[in-house]
XYZ file of C-alpha atoms in Angstrom:
296
model
C 14.342 -74.557 -75.972
C 16.694 -76.762 -74.035
C 17.100 -78.552 -77.157
C 17.407 -75.556 -79.073
C 19.891 -74.419 -76.604
C 22.537 -77.999 -76.403
C 22.808 -78.132 -80.493
C 23.484 -74.604 -80.303
C 26.409 -74.710 -77.730
C 27.670 -78.500 -79.155
C 27.595 -77.748 -82.848
C 30.930 -77.049 -84.569
C 31.028 -73.499 -84.536
C 31.833 -73.762 -80.618
C 34.826 -75.941 -81.238
C 34.672 -77.931 -78.481
C 34.513 -74.973 -76.016
C 38.003 -75.761 -74.948
C 38.712 -73.785 -71.630
C 40.414 -70.344 -72.812
C 39.618 -71.241 -76.483
C 37.865 -69.904 -79.493
C 34.783 -71.934 -79.390
C 34.761 -70.939 -75.162
C 34.546 -67.480 -75.461
C 32.079 -67.753 -78.026
C 29.982 -69.860 -75.733
C 30.032 -67.782 -73.120
C 29.259 -64.712 -75.096
C 26.410 -66.699 -76.215
C 25.026 -67.189 -72.592
C 26.050 -63.323 -71.575
C 23.712 -62.654 -74.421
C 21.015 -64.829 -73.284
C 20.977 -63.449 -69.848
C 21.203 -60.126 -71.095
C 17.965 -60.479 -73.615
C 15.896 -62.050 -71.199
C 16.697 -59.243 -68.029
C 18.569 -61.616 -65.706
C 21.549 -59.298 -64.293
C 24.969 -59.996 -63.812
C 25.933 -59.454 -59.678
C 29.285 -57.781 -60.917
C 27.286 -54.715 -62.549
C 26.032 -53.548 -65.533
C 26.780 -56.308 -69.217
C 30.486 -58.003 -67.333
C 28.812 -61.604 -66.737
C 32.779 -62.774 -66.718
C 34.512 -63.195 -63.399
C 37.431 -63.590 -65.309
C 40.668 -65.973 -64.480
C 43.999 -64.877 -65.245
C 46.601 -66.775 -67.208
C 48.651 -67.618 -64.389
C 45.586 -69.676 -62.265
C 46.189 -72.473 -65.302
C 48.255 -75.097 -66.691
C 51.135 -73.693 -68.635
C 50.101 -73.270 -72.091
C 46.221 -72.157 -71.339
C 45.371 -68.813 -72.267
C 43.287 -67.055 -69.883
C 39.590 -67.621 -69.047
C 36.261 -67.212 -67.020
C 33.572 -68.088 -65.018
C 30.206 -66.676 -66.389
C 27.536 -65.365 -63.797
C 24.143 -64.567 -63.628
C 22.101 -63.318 -60.936
C 18.649 -63.462 -59.451
C 18.085 -61.381 -55.972
C 16.067 -62.638 -53.035
C 12.914 -60.800 -51.637
C 13.544 -61.668 -48.244
C 16.619 -62.887 -47.654
C 18.685 -61.124 -50.596
C 22.082 -62.159 -48.700
C 21.646 -65.555 -48.619
C 22.837 -66.791 -51.995
C 21.646 -70.235 -53.590
C 24.231 -71.189 -56.378
C 23.226 -73.213 -59.486
C 26.071 -74.505 -61.023
C 27.284 -75.973 -64.407
C 30.686 -76.327 -66.062
C 30.480 -74.455 -69.716
C 34.086 -75.823 -70.790
C 34.881 -79.433 -73.019
C 37.215 -81.212 -74.618
C 38.144 -79.037 -77.541
C 39.043 -80.320 -80.747
C 41.943 -82.711 -82.117
C 43.434 -83.302 -85.377
C 40.813 -85.375 -86.453
C 37.513 -84.775 -84.828
C 35.461 -82.186 -82.793
C 34.665 -83.042 -79.264
C 31.105 -81.346 -79.199
C 30.423 -82.496 -75.684
C 26.195 -82.200 -75.914
C 25.693 -84.100 -72.524
C 28.903 -83.441 -71.025
C 27.744 -81.171 -70.033
C 25.764 -78.464 -72.503
C 22.570 -80.440 -71.273
C 23.500 -78.943 -67.365
C 24.449 -75.638 -69.592
C 20.686 -75.465 -70.921
C 19.273 -76.759 -67.660
C 20.702 -73.877 -65.892
C 19.450 -71.205 -68.627
C 15.926 -72.290 -68.349
C 16.054 -72.450 -64.509
C 17.479 -68.564 -64.870
C 14.762 -67.823 -67.185
C 11.468 -69.477 -65.258
C 12.627 -67.726 -62.299
C 13.192 -64.546 -63.841
C 9.259 -64.489 -65.205
C 8.154 -65.904 -61.599
C 9.805 -62.719 -60.124
C 8.479 -60.228 -62.831
C 5.234 -62.244 -61.915
C 5.627 -61.213 -58.086
C 6.371 -64.861 -56.972
C 10.141 -64.238 -57.297
C 12.470 -66.309 -54.369
C 13.153 -65.069 -51.005
C 16.557 -66.103 -51.772
C 19.437 -65.077 -53.882
C 20.394 -67.262 -56.934
C 23.006 -67.221 -58.816
C 23.403 -68.917 -62.067
C 27.244 -69.931 -62.082
C 28.970 -71.698 -65.391
C 32.304 -72.641 -64.828
C 34.798 -72.967 -66.500
C 38.338 -75.369 -66.908
C 36.309 -78.411 -65.071
C 37.759 -80.972 -67.585
C 41.058 -79.733 -66.356
C 40.790 -80.065 -63.103
C 37.684 -78.451 -61.604
C 39.555 -75.139 -61.853
C 37.229 -72.689 -62.206
C 35.078 -74.005 -58.937
C 38.497 -73.674 -57.586
C 38.873 -69.860 -58.710
C 35.784 -69.103 -57.778
C 35.692 -70.505 -53.605
C 39.014 -68.886 -53.646
C 37.480 -64.962 -55.110
C 34.076 -65.792 -54.239
C 31.549 -62.938 -55.888
C 29.302 -63.018 -52.244
C 31.200 -64.691 -49.193
C 31.086 -68.420 -48.829
C 29.695 -68.179 -45.491
C 26.283 -66.645 -46.919
C 26.079 -68.974 -49.366
C 23.516 -71.627 -48.453
C 23.611 -74.557 -50.961
C 25.251 -75.251 -54.666
C 23.176 -77.291 -56.366
C 26.102 -78.929 -59.527
C 24.652 -80.679 -62.573
C 27.258 -82.769 -64.993
C 25.578 -84.788 -67.542
C 21.853 -84.997 -67.261
C 20.431 -85.539 -70.913
C 20.907 -89.493 -71.223
C 20.465 -92.982 -70.092
C 23.415 -95.190 -68.943
C 24.269 -98.820 -69.079
C 22.681 -99.388 -65.698
C 19.358 -98.023 -66.870
C 19.159 -99.626 -70.270
C 19.755 -102.941 -69.402
C 16.852 -102.377 -67.007
C 14.997 -100.471 -69.909
C 14.321 -97.625 -67.666
C 15.384 -93.857 -68.100
C 13.153 -91.980 -65.628
C 16.143 -92.175 -63.073
C 18.726 -89.661 -61.911
C 21.897 -89.929 -59.790
C 21.900 -88.127 -56.556
C 25.532 -87.494 -54.959
C 26.512 -85.154 -51.736
C 22.556 -84.655 -50.416
C 22.887 -86.290 -47.150
C 26.651 -85.476 -46.601
C 26.842 -82.271 -45.027
C 22.813 -81.363 -44.506
C 19.931 -83.678 -43.292
C 17.237 -81.505 -44.494
C 18.434 -81.299 -47.958
C 18.723 -85.166 -48.239
C 14.466 -84.281 -47.137
C 14.024 -81.223 -49.311
C 15.392 -83.237 -52.574
C 13.277 -86.466 -51.741
C 10.185 -83.831 -51.291
C 10.748 -81.805 -54.330
C 10.610 -85.212 -56.427
C 7.604 -86.804 -54.705
C 5.624 -84.024 -55.640
C 6.496 -83.265 -58.740
C 8.711 -85.242 -61.069
C 8.887 -89.003 -59.457
C 12.176 -90.025 -60.875
C 13.770 -92.695 -59.224
C 16.564 -91.045 -56.956
C 19.803 -93.648 -57.558
C 22.314 -92.740 -54.743
C 24.530 -95.970 -55.811
C 26.967 -93.471 -56.386
C 27.112 -91.486 -53.028
C 28.212 -94.538 -50.753
C 31.850 -93.609 -48.895
C 33.246 -96.513 -50.407
C 32.038 -95.765 -54.228
C 35.038 -96.957 -56.457
C 34.250 -93.973 -58.991
C 34.421 -91.430 -56.020
C 32.011 -89.185 -58.441
C 31.513 -86.800 -55.133
C 34.928 -85.673 -55.611
C 35.002 -85.487 -59.164
C 32.760 -82.374 -59.890
C 32.800 -78.730 -59.161
C 30.364 -79.343 -56.675
C 33.123 -80.719 -54.410
C 35.153 -77.655 -53.986
C 32.010 -75.946 -52.651
C 31.570 -79.289 -50.683
C 35.210 -78.885 -48.872
C 34.381 -75.576 -47.567
C 31.347 -76.950 -45.680
C 28.637 -75.948 -48.057
C 26.053 -78.338 -48.320
C 25.997 -79.900 -51.970
C 23.384 -81.845 -55.315
C 25.396 -83.320 -57.825
C 23.132 -84.260 -60.489
C 24.284 -86.799 -62.684
C 23.303 -89.725 -65.778
C 26.229 -91.614 -64.897
C 28.537 -92.895 -67.885
C 27.749 -94.066 -71.665
C 29.252 -95.201 -74.214
C 30.254 -91.189 -75.934
C 31.492 -90.142 -72.675
C 34.577 -87.784 -73.521
C 34.207 -88.662 -77.106
C 33.531 -86.519 -80.213
C 30.345 -88.833 -80.458
C 28.914 -86.584 -77.507
C 26.728 -85.404 -79.859
C 22.685 -83.266 -79.550
C 20.923 -86.032 -81.548
C 21.160 -88.506 -78.673
C 19.860 -86.263 -75.962
C 17.054 -87.712 -74.693
C 14.937 -83.798 -73.926
C 11.983 -85.173 -72.347
C 13.937 -86.814 -69.840
C 16.800 -83.718 -69.890
C 13.255 -81.048 -69.363
C 11.976 -83.904 -66.277
C 15.648 -83.825 -64.836
C 15.631 -79.382 -65.101
C 12.164 -79.188 -63.390
C 13.635 -81.646 -60.303
C 16.705 -79.146 -59.675
C 14.178 -76.071 -59.606
C 12.022 -77.703 -57.240
C 14.332 -78.230 -54.902
C 16.116 -74.506 -55.662
C 12.467 -73.610 -55.147
C 11.957 -74.936 -51.726
C 15.375 -73.448 -50.346
C 14.883 -69.926 -52.026
C 11.521 -70.130 -49.913
C 11.747 -72.230 -46.735
C 10.835 -70.137 -43.587
C 14.783 -70.767 -42.689
C 17.959 -71.190 -43.901
C 19.354 -74.367 -44.657
C 21.367 -75.780 -41.883
C 24.657 -77.327 -42.818
C 23.801 -80.231 -39.875
C 26.851 -83.175 -40.609
C 29.736 -80.341 -40.964
């Protein structure tokens, strides 16, 4: 199913999912239909899965756009919200090419979809999460983290009730560092220990119990010249004092090129990484107490 979603989202039909353009709206509808058909509700009520963002919010010339939201209510602490996010947008098309954005970020979008479906099935079977989970597909990441910036200024649920943001941006490929090692069993984890001691240990425990990936922290160093901690949507949540984890496979030769196509995704690895994020979300959602932000 991950493969099916990635192939759909990064097909020519979706025209590179540029913010506010036809392909982006088509991708938004694809998500809305998925959530609706799986019985996963919108926090906005009815069949409105779009957090609309006016044209005036974007750079001159960009049309209005939307974040896409879906929600699973917690059974014991429904007011406490876990946000799992990934950006839906990519770079659109040029005169010569379509920027398909399979890894960036159809991979993360597909992961959110499958995690939401798994939590919905668990809830149906009587094992729903104790805390609520908001699945947040963000617009305009590529043009300056604008969708997440809008969300923290106009949150669907009060930020003081937001426990954590787990953000997924590119988790379907292997970068040059690990290609050279001939090792694909890794994920870069960024930000886990920055605002919450506990979050780092939950992440480590979930991995030890379920996935045994190498959690690589090189890009989490304070002096990392790539500054990835500041470069994806989680940062707008961290800036508000909300603990975050950013999951990332590193850049590769097809980054921001038309050659970022779905045939190059490692689907078994995408599955394993998604399972890690699911297990981490499960722990946080079902913990006895709310995750503490003790390092602000």
